[in-house]
Amino acid sequence: MLTLYHAPLSRSSRIIRLIEELGVRDRIEIQIVPILRNDGSLSPGEAHNPHPEGKVPLLVHDSVEIWESNAIILYLTDLFPQAAMGPVAGDPMRGRYLSWLAWYGNVVEPVLVFGAAELSHPYLDRTFRGRTEMIARLAGALQDAPFLMGEAFTAADLLLVSPFIWFPEAAPDHPAIRAWIDRCEARPSAVKAAAFDVELLSRSEVA
């Protein structure tokens, strides 16, 4: 039994998109749970959220909890390797894939959050680097390839592109990165995941 705890238009939306890419929508139960938004309001949802911090996403597989987006993405791409959304153990590109997933949580999200909060300190800059270094790393990877892992779209792209979809104003103004964002968003999974969330929100308004 696989259960995903999800809130519409949140970090768990990228897991909904991954489920679409994996083609396993019928194999994962999706529970809609409320979460606290940045403005202090609660998102719609009636199910109990078992995440100890009240966050999403949370994946539960046979009573085992998996939390944090990059961990869930790795878990699902390993669990459903037939979709080829991530190199499996033994693949020579596995290390690069793991590095992109970890880099998102360890660098990209902190840099973007600190920037949005207008926080700056030498400790932060030395630990996480900054927006300039983040853009340079992405642009370097995309200069001669359409996607982060090369020619094929993978879950690494799905994760790394997600903040620039939520906050287009945060998207780097670099031609290679802009073209990559457009390629990622042209995939059917992007449309399906967005429509899924819109339907959930419309249902909550009617209720």
Tab-separated table of C-alpha atoms in Angstrom:
chain	number	residue	atom	x	y	z
A	1	MET	CA	0.000	0.000	0.000
A	2	LEU	CA	1.333	3.405	-1.043
A	3	THR	CA	-0.246	6.598	0.271
A	4	LEU	CA	0.792	10.159	-0.565
A	5	TYR	CA	-0.283	12.983	1.751
A	6	HIS	CA	-0.778	16.024	-0.447
A	7	ALA	CA	-1.909	19.649	-0.276
A	8	PRO	CA	-2.846	21.396	-3.525
A	9	LEU	CA	-0.384	23.975	-4.864
A	10	SER	CA	2.378	23.007	-2.469
A	11	ARG	CA	5.708	21.200	-2.539
A	12	SER	CA	3.815	17.922	-2.824
A	13	SER	CA	2.469	19.012	-6.226
A	14	ARG	CA	5.770	17.954	-7.768
A	15	ILE	CA	5.191	14.460	-6.392
A	16	ILE	CA	1.775	14.422	-8.082
A	17	ARG	CA	3.600	15.307	-11.281
A	18	LEU	CA	6.135	12.546	-10.723
A	19	ILE	CA	3.319	10.034	-10.222
A	20	GLU	CA	1.965	11.102	-13.620
A	21	GLU	CA	5.381	10.645	-15.216
A	22	LEU	CA	5.730	7.210	-13.630
A	23	GLY	CA	2.282	6.180	-14.833
A	24	VAL	CA	1.296	4.811	-11.412
A	25	ARG	CA	-1.654	7.015	-10.466
A	26	ASP	CA	-3.771	3.897	-9.932
A	27	ARG	CA	-1.224	2.414	-7.520
A	28	ILE	CA	-0.953	5.302	-5.058
A	29	GLU	CA	-3.721	6.536	-2.782
A	30	ILE	CA	-3.696	10.323	-2.439
A	31	GLN	CA	-4.940	11.820	0.815
A	32	ILE	CA	-5.626	15.567	0.862
A	33	VAL	CA	-4.464	17.180	4.087
A	34	PRO	CA	-4.469	20.778	5.362
A	35	ILE	CA	-1.169	22.611	5.787
A	36	LEU	CA	-0.322	26.036	7.151
A	37	ARG	CA	0.386	28.516	4.349
A	38	ASN	CA	2.896	31.357	4.545
A	39	ASP	CA	0.059	33.849	5.108
A	40	GLY	CA	-1.164	31.902	8.147
A	41	SER	CA	-4.188	30.362	6.431
A	42	LEU	CA	-4.907	26.641	6.198
A	43	SER	CA	-5.107	24.904	2.841
A	44	PRO	CA	-8.174	22.709	2.194
A	45	GLY	CA	-8.088	19.118	3.340
A	46	GLU	CA	-9.907	16.865	5.753
A	47	ALA	CA	-7.596	13.873	6.215
A	48	HIS	CA	-5.262	13.690	9.194
A	49	ASN	CA	-1.701	14.659	8.295
A	50	PRO	CA	0.691	12.179	9.945
A	51	HIS	CA	3.786	14.251	9.078
A	52	PRO	CA	5.339	15.145	12.470
A	53	GLU	CA	5.896	18.740	11.325
A	54	GLY	CA	2.533	19.100	9.598
A	55	LYS	CA	4.166	19.382	6.184
A	56	VAL	CA	3.766	17.779	2.778
A	57	PRO	CA	4.743	15.699	0.949
A	58	LEU	CA	4.730	12.553	3.021
A	59	LEU	CA	4.746	9.102	1.427
A	60	VAL	CA	3.789	6.021	3.412
A	61	HIS	CA	4.649	2.592	2.019
A	62	ASP	CA	3.508	-0.407	4.043
A	63	SER	CA	3.510	1.683	7.248
A	64	VAL	CA	6.984	3.137	6.589
A	65	GLU	CA	7.101	6.937	6.309
A	66	ILE	CA	9.286	8.669	3.719
A	67	TRP	CA	9.511	12.450	3.970
A	68	GLU	CA	11.300	15.261	2.100
A	69	SER	CA	10.712	15.681	-1.625
A	70	ASN	CA	14.117	14.496	-2.777
A	71	ALA	CA	13.878	11.338	-0.649
A	72	ILE	CA	10.379	10.584	-1.964
A	73	ILE	CA	11.474	11.193	-5.547
A	74	LEU	CA	14.427	8.842	-5.179
A	75	TYR	CA	12.244	6.230	-3.477
A	76	LEU	CA	9.581	6.291	-6.194
A	77	THR	CA	11.966	6.316	-9.151
A	78	ASP	CA	13.734	3.301	-7.644
A	79	LEU	CA	10.421	1.581	-6.890
A	80	PHE	CA	9.165	2.076	-10.456
A	81	PRO	CA	12.334	1.887	-12.599
A	82	GLN	CA	10.434	0.937	-15.765
A	83	ALA	CA	9.505	4.601	-16.280
A	84	ALA	CA	13.230	5.502	-16.580
A	85	MET	CA	12.770	8.692	-14.573
A	86	GLY	CA	16.031	8.160	-12.682
A	87	PRO	CA	19.139	5.979	-13.075
A	88	VAL	CA	19.034	2.923	-10.842
A	89	ALA	CA	21.858	1.581	-8.669
A	90	GLY	CA	24.683	0.351	-10.875
A	91	ASP	CA	24.020	2.861	-13.649
A	92	PRO	CA	27.109	5.027	-14.309
A	93	MET	CA	24.915	8.157	-14.156
A	94	ARG	CA	23.511	7.274	-10.730
A	95	GLY	CA	25.947	9.508	-8.872
A	96	ARG	CA	25.066	12.544	-10.984
A	97	TYR	CA	21.366	11.909	-10.404
A	98	LEU	CA	21.795	11.631	-6.630
A	99	SER	CA	23.898	14.791	-6.629
A	100	TRP	CA	21.210	16.852	-8.364
A	101	LEU	CA	18.534	15.618	-5.944
A	102	ALA	CA	20.692	16.448	-2.927
A	103	TRP	CA	21.828	19.783	-4.386
A	104	TYR	CA	18.236	20.958	-4.602
A	105	GLY	CA	17.599	20.550	-0.883
A	106	ASN	CA	21.090	21.525	0.259
A	107	VAL	CA	21.626	24.576	-1.961
A	108	VAL	CA	18.801	25.636	-4.294
A	109	GLU	CA	15.919	25.865	-1.845
A	110	PRO	CA	17.958	27.551	0.920
A	111	VAL	CA	19.354	30.105	-1.547
A	112	LEU	CA	15.890	30.911	-2.910
A	113	VAL	CA	14.273	31.106	0.526
A	114	PHE	CA	17.019	33.327	1.941
A	115	GLY	CA	16.701	35.561	-1.101
A	116	ALA	CA	12.918	35.836	-0.748
A	117	ALA	CA	13.346	36.662	2.946
A	118	GLU	CA	16.083	39.207	2.106
A	119	LEU	CA	18.518	37.464	4.426
A	120	SER	CA	22.227	37.860	3.868
A	121	HIS	CA	25.145	36.836	6.030
A	122	PRO	CA	28.712	35.614	5.336
A	123	TYR	CA	27.916	32.317	7.098
A	124	LEU	CA	25.021	31.706	4.709
A	125	ASP	CA	27.057	32.686	1.653
A	126	ARG	CA	29.974	30.462	2.575
A	127	THR	CA	27.745	27.505	3.437
A	128	PHE	CA	25.220	27.606	0.594
A	129	ARG	CA	26.895	30.012	-1.851
A	130	GLY	CA	24.445	32.394	-3.524
A	131	ARG	CA	22.128	32.990	-6.427
A	132	THR	CA	25.016	33.775	-8.797
A	133	GLU	CA	26.691	30.428	-8.115
A	134	MET	CA	23.368	28.574	-8.335
A	135	ILE	CA	22.629	30.069	-11.752
A	136	ALA	CA	26.133	29.283	-12.981
A	137	ARG	CA	25.800	25.615	-11.971
A	138	LEU	CA	22.443	25.232	-13.732
A	139	ALA	CA	23.529	27.122	-16.828
A	140	GLY	CA	26.713	25.074	-17.100
A	141	ALA	CA	24.760	21.822	-17.026
A	142	LEU	CA	22.244	23.048	-19.599
A	143	GLN	CA	24.547	24.836	-21.986
A	144	ASP	CA	25.086	21.778	-24.197
A	145	ALA	CA	22.241	19.494	-23.145
A	146	PRO	CA	18.449	19.886	-23.033
A	147	PHE	CA	18.143	18.414	-19.537
A	148	LEU	CA	20.238	18.105	-16.369
A	149	MET	CA	21.085	14.458	-17.003
A	150	GLY	CA	21.674	14.907	-20.726
A	151	GLU	CA	19.210	14.134	-23.494
A	152	ALA	CA	16.385	12.696	-21.375
A	153	PHE	CA	14.009	14.372	-18.938
A	154	THR	CA	14.328	12.837	-15.468
A	155	ALA	CA	13.020	13.389	-11.968
A	156	ALA	CA	16.052	15.613	-11.367
A	157	ASP	CA	14.602	18.119	-13.850
A	158	LEU	CA	11.164	17.754	-12.302
A	159	LEU	CA	12.513	18.642	-8.865
A	160	LEU	CA	14.922	21.403	-9.866
A	161	VAL	CA	12.455	23.199	-12.126
A	162	SER	CA	9.659	23.207	-9.540
A	163	PRO	CA	10.522	26.431	-7.640
A	164	PHE	CA	10.707	28.371	-10.897
A	165	ILE	CA	7.201	27.186	-11.765
A	166	TRP	CA	5.772	28.274	-8.402
A	167	PHE	CA	7.647	31.590	-8.466
A	168	PRO	CA	8.348	32.606	-12.083
A	169	GLU	CA	9.899	35.836	-10.827
A	170	ALA	CA	12.666	33.743	-9.259
A	171	ALA	CA	13.554	32.088	-12.572
A	172	PRO	CA	17.052	33.079	-13.718
A	173	ASP	CA	17.124	35.299	-16.778
A	174	HIS	CA	19.515	33.036	-18.669
A	175	PRO	CA	18.623	31.687	-22.142
A	176	ALA	CA	19.675	28.091	-21.456
A	177	ILE	CA	17.747	27.991	-18.185
A	178	ARG	CA	14.663	29.679	-19.649
A	179	ALA	CA	14.612	27.167	-22.526
A	180	TRP	CA	14.964	24.287	-20.052
A	181	ILE	CA	12.015	25.574	-17.991
A	182	ASP	CA	9.909	25.762	-21.164
A	183	ARG	CA	10.874	22.207	-22.161
A	184	CYS	CA	10.005	20.861	-18.734
A	185	GLU	CA	6.659	22.635	-18.639
A	186	ALA	CA	5.720	21.460	-22.144
A	187	ARG	CA	5.412	17.890	-20.870
A	188	PRO	CA	1.877	16.496	-20.359
A	189	SER	CA	2.617	15.735	-16.702
A	190	ALA	CA	2.861	19.457	-15.951
A	191	VAL	CA	-0.620	20.099	-17.326
A	192	LYS	CA	-2.133	17.055	-15.590
A	193	ALA	CA	-0.638	17.879	-12.191
A	194	ALA	CA	-1.808	21.497	-12.396
A	195	ALA	CA	-5.312	20.391	-13.427
A	196	PHE	CA	-5.429	17.925	-10.538
A	197	ASP	CA	-4.727	20.688	-8.025
A	198	VAL	CA	-7.191	23.093	-9.626
A	199	GLU	CA	-9.911	20.441	-9.410
A	200	LEU	CA	-9.130	19.833	-5.731
A	201	LEU	CA	-9.361	23.544	-4.973
A	202	SER	CA	-12.620	23.950	-6.904
A	203	ARG	CA	-14.125	21.039	-4.972
A	204	SER	CA	-13.175	22.643	-1.654
A	205	GLU	CA	-14.779	25.946	-2.698
A	206	VAL	CA	-18.023	24.180	-3.606
A	207	ALA	CA	-18.000	22.267	-0.329
